[in-house]
PDB file of C-alpha atoms in Angstrom:
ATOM      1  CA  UNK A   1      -9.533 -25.334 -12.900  1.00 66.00           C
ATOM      2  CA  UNK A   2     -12.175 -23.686 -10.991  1.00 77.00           C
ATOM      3  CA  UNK A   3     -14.202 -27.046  -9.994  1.00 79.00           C
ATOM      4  CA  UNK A   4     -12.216 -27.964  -7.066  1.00 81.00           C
ATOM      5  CA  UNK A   5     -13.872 -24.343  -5.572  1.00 87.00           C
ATOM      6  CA  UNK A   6     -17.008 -25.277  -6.579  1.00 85.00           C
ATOM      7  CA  UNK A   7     -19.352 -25.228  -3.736  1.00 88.00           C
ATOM      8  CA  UNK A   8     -16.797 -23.867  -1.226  1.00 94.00           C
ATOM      9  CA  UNK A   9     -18.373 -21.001   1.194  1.00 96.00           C
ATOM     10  CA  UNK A  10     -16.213 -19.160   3.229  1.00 97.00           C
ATOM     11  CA  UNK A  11     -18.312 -16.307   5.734  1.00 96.00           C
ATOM     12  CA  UNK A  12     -21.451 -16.832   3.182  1.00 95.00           C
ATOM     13  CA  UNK A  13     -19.919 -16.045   0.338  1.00 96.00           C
ATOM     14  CA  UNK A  14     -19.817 -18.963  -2.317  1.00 96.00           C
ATOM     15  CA  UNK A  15     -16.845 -18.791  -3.806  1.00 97.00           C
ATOM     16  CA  UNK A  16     -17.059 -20.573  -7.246  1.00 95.00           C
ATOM     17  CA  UNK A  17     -20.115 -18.165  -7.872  1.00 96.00           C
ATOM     18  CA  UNK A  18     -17.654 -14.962  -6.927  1.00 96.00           C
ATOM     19  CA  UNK A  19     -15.063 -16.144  -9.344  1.00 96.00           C
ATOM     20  CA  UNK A  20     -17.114 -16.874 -12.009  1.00 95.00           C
ATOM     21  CA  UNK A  21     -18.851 -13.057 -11.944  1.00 97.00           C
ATOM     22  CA  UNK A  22     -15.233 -11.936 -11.644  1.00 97.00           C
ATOM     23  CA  UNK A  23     -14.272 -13.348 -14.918  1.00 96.00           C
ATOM     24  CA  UNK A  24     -18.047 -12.277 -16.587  1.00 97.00           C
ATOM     25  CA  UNK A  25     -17.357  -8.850 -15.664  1.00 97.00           C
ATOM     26  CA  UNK A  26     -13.674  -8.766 -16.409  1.00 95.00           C
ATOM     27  CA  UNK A  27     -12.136  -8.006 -13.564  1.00 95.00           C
ATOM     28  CA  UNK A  28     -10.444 -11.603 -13.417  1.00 96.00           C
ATOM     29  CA  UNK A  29      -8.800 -13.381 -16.823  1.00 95.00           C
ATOM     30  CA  UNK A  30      -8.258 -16.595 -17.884  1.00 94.00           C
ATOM     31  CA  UNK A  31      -5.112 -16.737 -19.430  1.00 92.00           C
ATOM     32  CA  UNK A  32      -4.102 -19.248 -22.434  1.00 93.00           C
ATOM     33  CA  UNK A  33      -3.099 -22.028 -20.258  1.00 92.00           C
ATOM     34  CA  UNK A  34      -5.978 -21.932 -17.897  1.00 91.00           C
ATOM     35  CA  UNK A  35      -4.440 -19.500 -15.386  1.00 94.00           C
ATOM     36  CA  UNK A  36      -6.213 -17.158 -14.083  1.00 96.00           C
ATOM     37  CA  UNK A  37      -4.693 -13.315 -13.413  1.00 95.00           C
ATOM     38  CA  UNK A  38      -6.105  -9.723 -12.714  1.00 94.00           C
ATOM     39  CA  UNK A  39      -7.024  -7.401 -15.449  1.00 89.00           C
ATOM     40  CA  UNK A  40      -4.579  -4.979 -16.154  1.00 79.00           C
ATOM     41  CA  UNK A  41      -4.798  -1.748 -15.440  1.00 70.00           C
ATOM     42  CA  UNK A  42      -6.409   0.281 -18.429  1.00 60.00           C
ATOM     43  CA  UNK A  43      -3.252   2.148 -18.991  1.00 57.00           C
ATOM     44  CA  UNK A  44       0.578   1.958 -17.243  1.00 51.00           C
ATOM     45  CA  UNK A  45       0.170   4.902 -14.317  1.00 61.00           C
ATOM     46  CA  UNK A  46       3.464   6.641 -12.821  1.00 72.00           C
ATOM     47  CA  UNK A  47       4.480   4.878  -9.579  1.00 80.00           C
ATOM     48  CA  UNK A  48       4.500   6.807  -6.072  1.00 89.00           C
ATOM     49  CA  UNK A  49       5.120   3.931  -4.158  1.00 93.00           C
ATOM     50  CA  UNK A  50       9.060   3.255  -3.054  1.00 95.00           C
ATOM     51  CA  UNK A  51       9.816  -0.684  -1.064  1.00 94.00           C
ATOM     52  CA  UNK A  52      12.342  -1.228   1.269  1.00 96.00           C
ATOM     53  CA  UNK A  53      12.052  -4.884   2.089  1.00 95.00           C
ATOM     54  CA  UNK A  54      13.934  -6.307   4.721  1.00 96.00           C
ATOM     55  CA  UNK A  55      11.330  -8.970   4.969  1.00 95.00           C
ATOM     56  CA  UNK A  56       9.380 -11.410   2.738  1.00 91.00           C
ATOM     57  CA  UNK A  57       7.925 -10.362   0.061  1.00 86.00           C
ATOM     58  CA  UNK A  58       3.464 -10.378   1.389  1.00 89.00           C
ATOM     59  CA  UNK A  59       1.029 -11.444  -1.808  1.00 92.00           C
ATOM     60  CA  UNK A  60      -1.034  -8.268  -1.359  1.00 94.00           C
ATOM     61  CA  UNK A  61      -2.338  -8.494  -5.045  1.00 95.00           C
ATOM     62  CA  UNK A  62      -3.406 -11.516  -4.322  1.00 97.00           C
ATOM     63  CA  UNK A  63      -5.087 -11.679  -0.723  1.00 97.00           C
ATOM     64  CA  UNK A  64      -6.459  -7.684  -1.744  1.00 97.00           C
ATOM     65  CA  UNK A  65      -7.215  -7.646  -5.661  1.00 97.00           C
ATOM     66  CA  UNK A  66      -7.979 -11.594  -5.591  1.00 97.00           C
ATOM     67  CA  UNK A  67      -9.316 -12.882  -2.484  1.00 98.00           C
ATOM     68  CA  UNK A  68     -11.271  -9.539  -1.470  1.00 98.00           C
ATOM     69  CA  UNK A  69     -12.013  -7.982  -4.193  1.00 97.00           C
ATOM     70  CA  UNK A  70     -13.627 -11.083  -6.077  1.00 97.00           C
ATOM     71  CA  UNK A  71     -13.768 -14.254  -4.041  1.00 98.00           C
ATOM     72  CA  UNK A  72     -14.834 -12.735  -1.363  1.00 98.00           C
ATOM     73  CA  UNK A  73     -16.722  -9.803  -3.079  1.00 98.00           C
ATOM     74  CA  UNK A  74     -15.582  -7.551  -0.524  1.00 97.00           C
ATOM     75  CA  UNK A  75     -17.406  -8.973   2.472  1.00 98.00           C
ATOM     76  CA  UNK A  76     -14.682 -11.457   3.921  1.00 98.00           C
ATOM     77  CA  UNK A  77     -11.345 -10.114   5.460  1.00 98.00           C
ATOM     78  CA  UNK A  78      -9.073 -13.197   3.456  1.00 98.00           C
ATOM     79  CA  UNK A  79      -7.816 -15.558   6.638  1.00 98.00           C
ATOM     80  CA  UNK A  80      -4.190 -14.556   5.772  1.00 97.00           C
ATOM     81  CA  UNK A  81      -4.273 -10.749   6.376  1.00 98.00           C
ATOM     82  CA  UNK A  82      -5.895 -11.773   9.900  1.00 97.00           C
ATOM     83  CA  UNK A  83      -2.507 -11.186  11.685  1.00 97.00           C
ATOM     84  CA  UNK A  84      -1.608  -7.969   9.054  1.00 97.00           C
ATOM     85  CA  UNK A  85      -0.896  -4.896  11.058  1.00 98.00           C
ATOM     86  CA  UNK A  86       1.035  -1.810  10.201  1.00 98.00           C
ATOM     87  CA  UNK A  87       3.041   1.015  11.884  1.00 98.00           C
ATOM     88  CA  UNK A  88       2.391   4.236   9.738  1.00 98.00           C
ATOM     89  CA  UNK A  89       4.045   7.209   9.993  1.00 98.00           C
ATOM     90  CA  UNK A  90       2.861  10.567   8.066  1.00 98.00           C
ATOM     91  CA  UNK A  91       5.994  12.628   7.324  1.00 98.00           C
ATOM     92  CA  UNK A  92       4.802  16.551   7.025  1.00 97.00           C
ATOM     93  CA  UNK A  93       7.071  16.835   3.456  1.00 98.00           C
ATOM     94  CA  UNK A  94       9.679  15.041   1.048  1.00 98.00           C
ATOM     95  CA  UNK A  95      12.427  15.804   3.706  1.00 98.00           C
ATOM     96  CA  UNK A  96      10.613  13.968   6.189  1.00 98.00           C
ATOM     97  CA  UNK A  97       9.749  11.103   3.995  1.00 98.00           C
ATOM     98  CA  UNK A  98      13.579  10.834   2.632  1.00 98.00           C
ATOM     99  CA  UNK A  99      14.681  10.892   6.274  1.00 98.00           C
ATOM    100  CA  UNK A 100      12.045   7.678   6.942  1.00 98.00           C
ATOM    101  CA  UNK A 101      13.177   5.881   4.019  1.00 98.00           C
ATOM    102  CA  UNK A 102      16.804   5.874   5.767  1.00 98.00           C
ATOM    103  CA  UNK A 103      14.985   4.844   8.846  1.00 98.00           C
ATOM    104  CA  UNK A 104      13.473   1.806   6.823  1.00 98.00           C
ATOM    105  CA  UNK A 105      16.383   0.554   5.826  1.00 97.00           C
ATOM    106  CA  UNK A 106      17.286   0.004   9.346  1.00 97.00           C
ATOM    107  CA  UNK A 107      13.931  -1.851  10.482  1.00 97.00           C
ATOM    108  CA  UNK A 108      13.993  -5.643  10.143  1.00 97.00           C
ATOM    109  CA  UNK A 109      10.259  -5.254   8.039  1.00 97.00           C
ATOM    110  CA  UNK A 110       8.652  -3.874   4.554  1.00 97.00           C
ATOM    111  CA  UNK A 111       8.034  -0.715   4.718  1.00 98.00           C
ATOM    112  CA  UNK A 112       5.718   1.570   1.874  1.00 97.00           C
ATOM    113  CA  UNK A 113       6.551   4.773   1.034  1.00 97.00           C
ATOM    114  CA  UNK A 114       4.727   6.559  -1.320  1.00 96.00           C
ATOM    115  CA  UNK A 115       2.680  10.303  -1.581  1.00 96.00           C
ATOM    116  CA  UNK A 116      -0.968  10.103  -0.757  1.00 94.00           C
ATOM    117  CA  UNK A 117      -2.177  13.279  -2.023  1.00 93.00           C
ATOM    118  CA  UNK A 118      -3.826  12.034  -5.236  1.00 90.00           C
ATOM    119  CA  UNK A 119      -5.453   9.174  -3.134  1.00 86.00           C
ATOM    120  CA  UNK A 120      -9.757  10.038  -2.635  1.00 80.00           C
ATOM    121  CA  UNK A 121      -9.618   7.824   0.513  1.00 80.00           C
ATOM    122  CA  UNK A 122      -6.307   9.542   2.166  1.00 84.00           C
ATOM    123  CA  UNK A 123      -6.599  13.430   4.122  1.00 88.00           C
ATOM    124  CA  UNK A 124      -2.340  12.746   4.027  1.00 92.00           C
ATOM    125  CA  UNK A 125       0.276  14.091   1.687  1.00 96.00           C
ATOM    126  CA  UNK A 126       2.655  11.464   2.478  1.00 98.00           C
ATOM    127  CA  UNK A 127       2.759   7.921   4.190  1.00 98.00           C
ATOM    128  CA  UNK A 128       5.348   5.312   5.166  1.00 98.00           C
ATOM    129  CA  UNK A 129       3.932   1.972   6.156  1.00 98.00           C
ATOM    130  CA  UNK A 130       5.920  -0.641   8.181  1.00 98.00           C
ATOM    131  CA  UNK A 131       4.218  -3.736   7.838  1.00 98.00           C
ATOM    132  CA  UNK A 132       4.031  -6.250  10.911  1.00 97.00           C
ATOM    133  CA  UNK A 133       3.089  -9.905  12.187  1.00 96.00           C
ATOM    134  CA  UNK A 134       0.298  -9.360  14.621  1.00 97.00           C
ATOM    135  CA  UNK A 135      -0.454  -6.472  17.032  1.00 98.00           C
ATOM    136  CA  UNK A 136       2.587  -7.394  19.908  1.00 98.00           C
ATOM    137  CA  UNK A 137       4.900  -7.491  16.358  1.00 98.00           C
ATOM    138  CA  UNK A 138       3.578  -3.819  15.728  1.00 98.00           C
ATOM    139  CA  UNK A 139       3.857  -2.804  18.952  1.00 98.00           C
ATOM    140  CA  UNK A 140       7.688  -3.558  19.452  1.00 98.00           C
ATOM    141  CA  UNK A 141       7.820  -2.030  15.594  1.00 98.00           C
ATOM    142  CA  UNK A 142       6.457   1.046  16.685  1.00 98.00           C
ATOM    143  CA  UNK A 143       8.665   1.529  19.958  1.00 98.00           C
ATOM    144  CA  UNK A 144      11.745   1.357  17.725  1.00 98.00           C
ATOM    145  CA  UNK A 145      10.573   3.424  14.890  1.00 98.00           C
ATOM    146  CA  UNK A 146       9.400   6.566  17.188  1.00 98.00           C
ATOM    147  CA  UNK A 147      12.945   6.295  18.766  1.00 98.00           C
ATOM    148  CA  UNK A 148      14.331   6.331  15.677  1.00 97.00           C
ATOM    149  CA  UNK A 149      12.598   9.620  14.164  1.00 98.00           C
ATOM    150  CA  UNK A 150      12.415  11.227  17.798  1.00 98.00           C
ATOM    151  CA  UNK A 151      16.550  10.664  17.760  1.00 97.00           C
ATOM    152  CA  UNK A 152      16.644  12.541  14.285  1.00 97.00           C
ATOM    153  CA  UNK A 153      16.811  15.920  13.527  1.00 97.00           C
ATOM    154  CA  UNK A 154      14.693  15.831  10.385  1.00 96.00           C
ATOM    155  CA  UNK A 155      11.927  13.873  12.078  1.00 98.00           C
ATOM    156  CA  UNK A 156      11.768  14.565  15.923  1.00 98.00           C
ATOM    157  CA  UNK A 157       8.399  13.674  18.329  1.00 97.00           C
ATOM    158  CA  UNK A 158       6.039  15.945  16.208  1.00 97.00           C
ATOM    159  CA  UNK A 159       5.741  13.261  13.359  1.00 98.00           C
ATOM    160  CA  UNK A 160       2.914  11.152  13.629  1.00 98.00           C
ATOM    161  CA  UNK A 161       2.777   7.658  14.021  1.00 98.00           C
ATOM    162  CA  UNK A 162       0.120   4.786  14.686  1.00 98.00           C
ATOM    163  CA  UNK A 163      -0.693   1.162  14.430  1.00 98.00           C
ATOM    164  CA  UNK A 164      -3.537   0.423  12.737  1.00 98.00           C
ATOM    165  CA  UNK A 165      -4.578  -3.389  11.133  1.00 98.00           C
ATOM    166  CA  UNK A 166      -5.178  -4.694   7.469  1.00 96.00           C
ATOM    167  CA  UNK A 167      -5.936  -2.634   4.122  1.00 95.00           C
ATOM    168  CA  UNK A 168      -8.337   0.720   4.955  1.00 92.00           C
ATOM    169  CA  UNK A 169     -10.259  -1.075   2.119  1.00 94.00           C
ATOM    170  CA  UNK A 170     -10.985  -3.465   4.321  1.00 97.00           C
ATOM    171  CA  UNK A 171     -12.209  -1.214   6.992  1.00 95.00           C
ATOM    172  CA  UNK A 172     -14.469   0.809   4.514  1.00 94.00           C
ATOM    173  CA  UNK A 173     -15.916  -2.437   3.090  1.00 96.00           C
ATOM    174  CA  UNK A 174     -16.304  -4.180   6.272  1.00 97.00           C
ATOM    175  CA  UNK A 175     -16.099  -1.971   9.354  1.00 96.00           C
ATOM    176  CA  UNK A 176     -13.695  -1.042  12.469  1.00 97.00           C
ATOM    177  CA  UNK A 177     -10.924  -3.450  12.544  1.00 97.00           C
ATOM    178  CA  UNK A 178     -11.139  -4.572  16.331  1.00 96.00           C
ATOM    179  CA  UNK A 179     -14.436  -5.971  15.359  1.00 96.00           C
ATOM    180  CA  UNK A 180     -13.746  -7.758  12.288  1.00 97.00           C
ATOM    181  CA  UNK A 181     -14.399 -12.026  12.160  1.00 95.00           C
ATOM    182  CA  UNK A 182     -11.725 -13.711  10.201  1.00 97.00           C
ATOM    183  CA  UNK A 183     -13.605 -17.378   9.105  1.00 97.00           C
ATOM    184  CA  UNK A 184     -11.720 -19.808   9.891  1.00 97.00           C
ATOM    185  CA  UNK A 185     -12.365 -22.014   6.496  1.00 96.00           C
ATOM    186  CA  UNK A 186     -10.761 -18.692   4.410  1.00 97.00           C
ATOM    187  CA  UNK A 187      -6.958 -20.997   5.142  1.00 98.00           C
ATOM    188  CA  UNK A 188      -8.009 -23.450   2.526  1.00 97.00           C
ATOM    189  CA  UNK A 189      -9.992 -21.681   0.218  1.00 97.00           C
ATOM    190  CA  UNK A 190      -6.863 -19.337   0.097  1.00 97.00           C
ATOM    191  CA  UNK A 191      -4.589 -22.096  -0.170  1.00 97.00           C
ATOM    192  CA  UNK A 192      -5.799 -23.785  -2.782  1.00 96.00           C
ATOM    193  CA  UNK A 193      -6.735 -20.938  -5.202  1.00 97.00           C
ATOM    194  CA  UNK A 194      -3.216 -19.550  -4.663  1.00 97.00           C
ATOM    195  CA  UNK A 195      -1.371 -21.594  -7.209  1.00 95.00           C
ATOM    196  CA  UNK A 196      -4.275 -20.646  -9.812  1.00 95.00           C
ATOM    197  CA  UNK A 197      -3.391 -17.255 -10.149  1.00 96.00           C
ATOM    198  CA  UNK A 198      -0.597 -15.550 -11.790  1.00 95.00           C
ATOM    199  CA  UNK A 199       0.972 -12.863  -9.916  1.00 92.00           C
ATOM    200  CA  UNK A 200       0.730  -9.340 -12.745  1.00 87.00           C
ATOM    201  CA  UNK A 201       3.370  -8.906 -14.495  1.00 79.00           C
ATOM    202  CA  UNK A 202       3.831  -4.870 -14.164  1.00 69.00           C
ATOM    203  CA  UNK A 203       6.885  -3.965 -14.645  1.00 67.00           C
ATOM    204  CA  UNK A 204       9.285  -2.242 -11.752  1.00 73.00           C
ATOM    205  CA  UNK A 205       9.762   0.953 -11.708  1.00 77.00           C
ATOM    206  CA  UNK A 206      13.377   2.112 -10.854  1.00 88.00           C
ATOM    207  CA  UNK A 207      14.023   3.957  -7.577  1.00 91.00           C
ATOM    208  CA  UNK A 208      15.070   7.014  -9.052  1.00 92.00           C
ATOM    209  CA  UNK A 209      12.035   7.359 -11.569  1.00 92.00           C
ATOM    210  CA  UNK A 210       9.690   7.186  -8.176  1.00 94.00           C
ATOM    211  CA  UNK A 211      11.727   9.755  -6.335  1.00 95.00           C
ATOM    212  CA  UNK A 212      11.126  11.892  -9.391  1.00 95.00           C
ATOM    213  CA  UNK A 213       7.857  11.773  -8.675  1.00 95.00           C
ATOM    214  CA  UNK A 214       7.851  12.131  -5.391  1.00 97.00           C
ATOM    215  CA  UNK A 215      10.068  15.714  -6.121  1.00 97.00           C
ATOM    216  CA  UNK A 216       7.356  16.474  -9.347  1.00 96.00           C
ATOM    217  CA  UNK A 217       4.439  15.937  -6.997  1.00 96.00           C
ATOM    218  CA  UNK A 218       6.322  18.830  -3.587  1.00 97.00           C
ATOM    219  CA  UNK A 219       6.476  21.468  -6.392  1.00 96.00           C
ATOM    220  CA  UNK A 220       2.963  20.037  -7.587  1.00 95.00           C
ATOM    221  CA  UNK A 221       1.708  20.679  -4.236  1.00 96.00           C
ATOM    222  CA  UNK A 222       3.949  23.508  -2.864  1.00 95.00           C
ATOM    223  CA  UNK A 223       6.143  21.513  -0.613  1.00 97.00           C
ATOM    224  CA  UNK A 224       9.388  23.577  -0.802  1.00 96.00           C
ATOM    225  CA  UNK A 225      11.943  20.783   0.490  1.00 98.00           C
ATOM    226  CA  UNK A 226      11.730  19.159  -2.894  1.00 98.00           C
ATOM    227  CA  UNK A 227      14.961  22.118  -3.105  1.00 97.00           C
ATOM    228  CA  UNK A 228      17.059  19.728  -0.711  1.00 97.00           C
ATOM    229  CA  UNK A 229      16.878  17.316  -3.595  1.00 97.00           C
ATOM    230  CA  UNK A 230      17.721  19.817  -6.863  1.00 97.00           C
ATOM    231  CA  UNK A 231      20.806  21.592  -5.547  1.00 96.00           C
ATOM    232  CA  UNK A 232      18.335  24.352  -4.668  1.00 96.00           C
ATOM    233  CA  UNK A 233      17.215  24.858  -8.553  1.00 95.00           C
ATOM    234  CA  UNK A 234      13.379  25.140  -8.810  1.00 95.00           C
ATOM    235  CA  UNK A 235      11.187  23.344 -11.773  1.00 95.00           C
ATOM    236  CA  UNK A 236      10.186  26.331 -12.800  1.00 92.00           C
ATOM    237  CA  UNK A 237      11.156  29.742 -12.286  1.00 88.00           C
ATOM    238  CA  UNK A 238       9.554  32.074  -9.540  1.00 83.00           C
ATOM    239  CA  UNK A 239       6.966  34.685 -11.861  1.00 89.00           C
ATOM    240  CA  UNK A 240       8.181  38.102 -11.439  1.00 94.00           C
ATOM    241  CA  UNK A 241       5.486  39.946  -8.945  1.00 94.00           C
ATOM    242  CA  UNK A 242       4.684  43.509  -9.240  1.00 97.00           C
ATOM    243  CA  UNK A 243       2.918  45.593  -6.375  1.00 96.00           C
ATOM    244  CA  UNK A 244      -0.952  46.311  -6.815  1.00 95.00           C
TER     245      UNK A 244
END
């Protein structure tokens, strides 16, 4: 199946090479019927991560995990995130990121929200991400979401907000984004490996198991608005504290 890549190069990379050290060290599969997939994860892990998606659904497993991660062995930025930009807010607490995710819903894009705090690579608690097409596409995102949280009470001007472009994996791997060079010949390497690849099949986690997370991980952390979401009843009770 591979043969048709054989010899391709896209930014120096050889791409028949990359795929085949993928599947030697496991981090690609060959499935029964010749398709190929990405490993799955060593064991199922509790989603933080909430969709709204009032756009196309983006093949981020595939142009990240596939494409960057081994075709391109990290070194390439795949040809179709070169437009990718997103508008990301960083609520302050669970309040403020339930008060985005009713924003969302009003945005004509897909937008991520999810808790950071676990993340090595993030200094935020929480995220939302509103993906966009190109930097004018951001640009006109961003102007309507900071009127929307500036116009609510929850939010207000004192949440932050910024456009910034592709995966920060891409940025660690291959440097400041306004300098990156996108080849060209990635459109049909990309293309044609596409229809190789199975998408994973990982199950969806239901709305309300996330948000349970999301309300496990403020107490975790001590964000006391997780209360707006239990009727005021804490996870566990206060300890009783006596004076020194």
């Amino acid at each position: 199946m591979l043969d048709a890549l054989r010899g391709s190069k896209v930014g120096g990379q050889d791409i028949g090479a990359n795929l085949d050290r993928a599947l030697a060290e496991g981090r690609l599969v060959r499935h029964a019927d010749g398709m190929l997939g990405l490993r799955a994860p060593p064991r199922a892990s509790r989603s933080t991560t909430l969709m709204v998606r009032n756009a196309p659904a983006m093949d981020c497993w595939f142009r990240e995990g596939v494409m960057f991660e081994c075709a391109y062995r990290r070194a390439v930025i795949p040809h179709a995130c070169r437009a990718c930009h997103k508008v990301k807010a960083v609520p302050r607490s669970l309040r403020e990121l339930v008060a985005l995710r009713e924003v969302a819903k009003r945005l004509p894009a897909t937008t991520k929200l999810c808790s950071e705090v676990d993340l090595f690579d993030r200094p935020n608690l929480w995220a939302a991400y509103v993906y966009a097409d190109g930097l004018d596409g951001a640009r006109a995102l961003y102007a309507r979401l900071r009127a929307e949280m500036d116009a609510d009470p929850r939010l207000g001007p004192d949440v932050p907000a910024f456009i910034k472009r592709g995966c920060s994996s891409f940025e660690r791997a291959c440097g400041p984004s306004d300098r990156w060079v996108v080849p060209d010949e990635g459109a049909a390497v990309e293309a044609a490996l596409r229809p190789m690849v199975r998408p994973p099949a990982s199950p969806k986690a239901e709305d309300w198991a996330i948000f349970a997370e999301w309300v496990t991980t403020a107490f975790r952390i001590g964000d006391e608005t997780y209360l707006d979401f239990t009727g005021g009843r804490r996870l566990n009770p206060a300890s009783v504290v006596y004076p020194p």
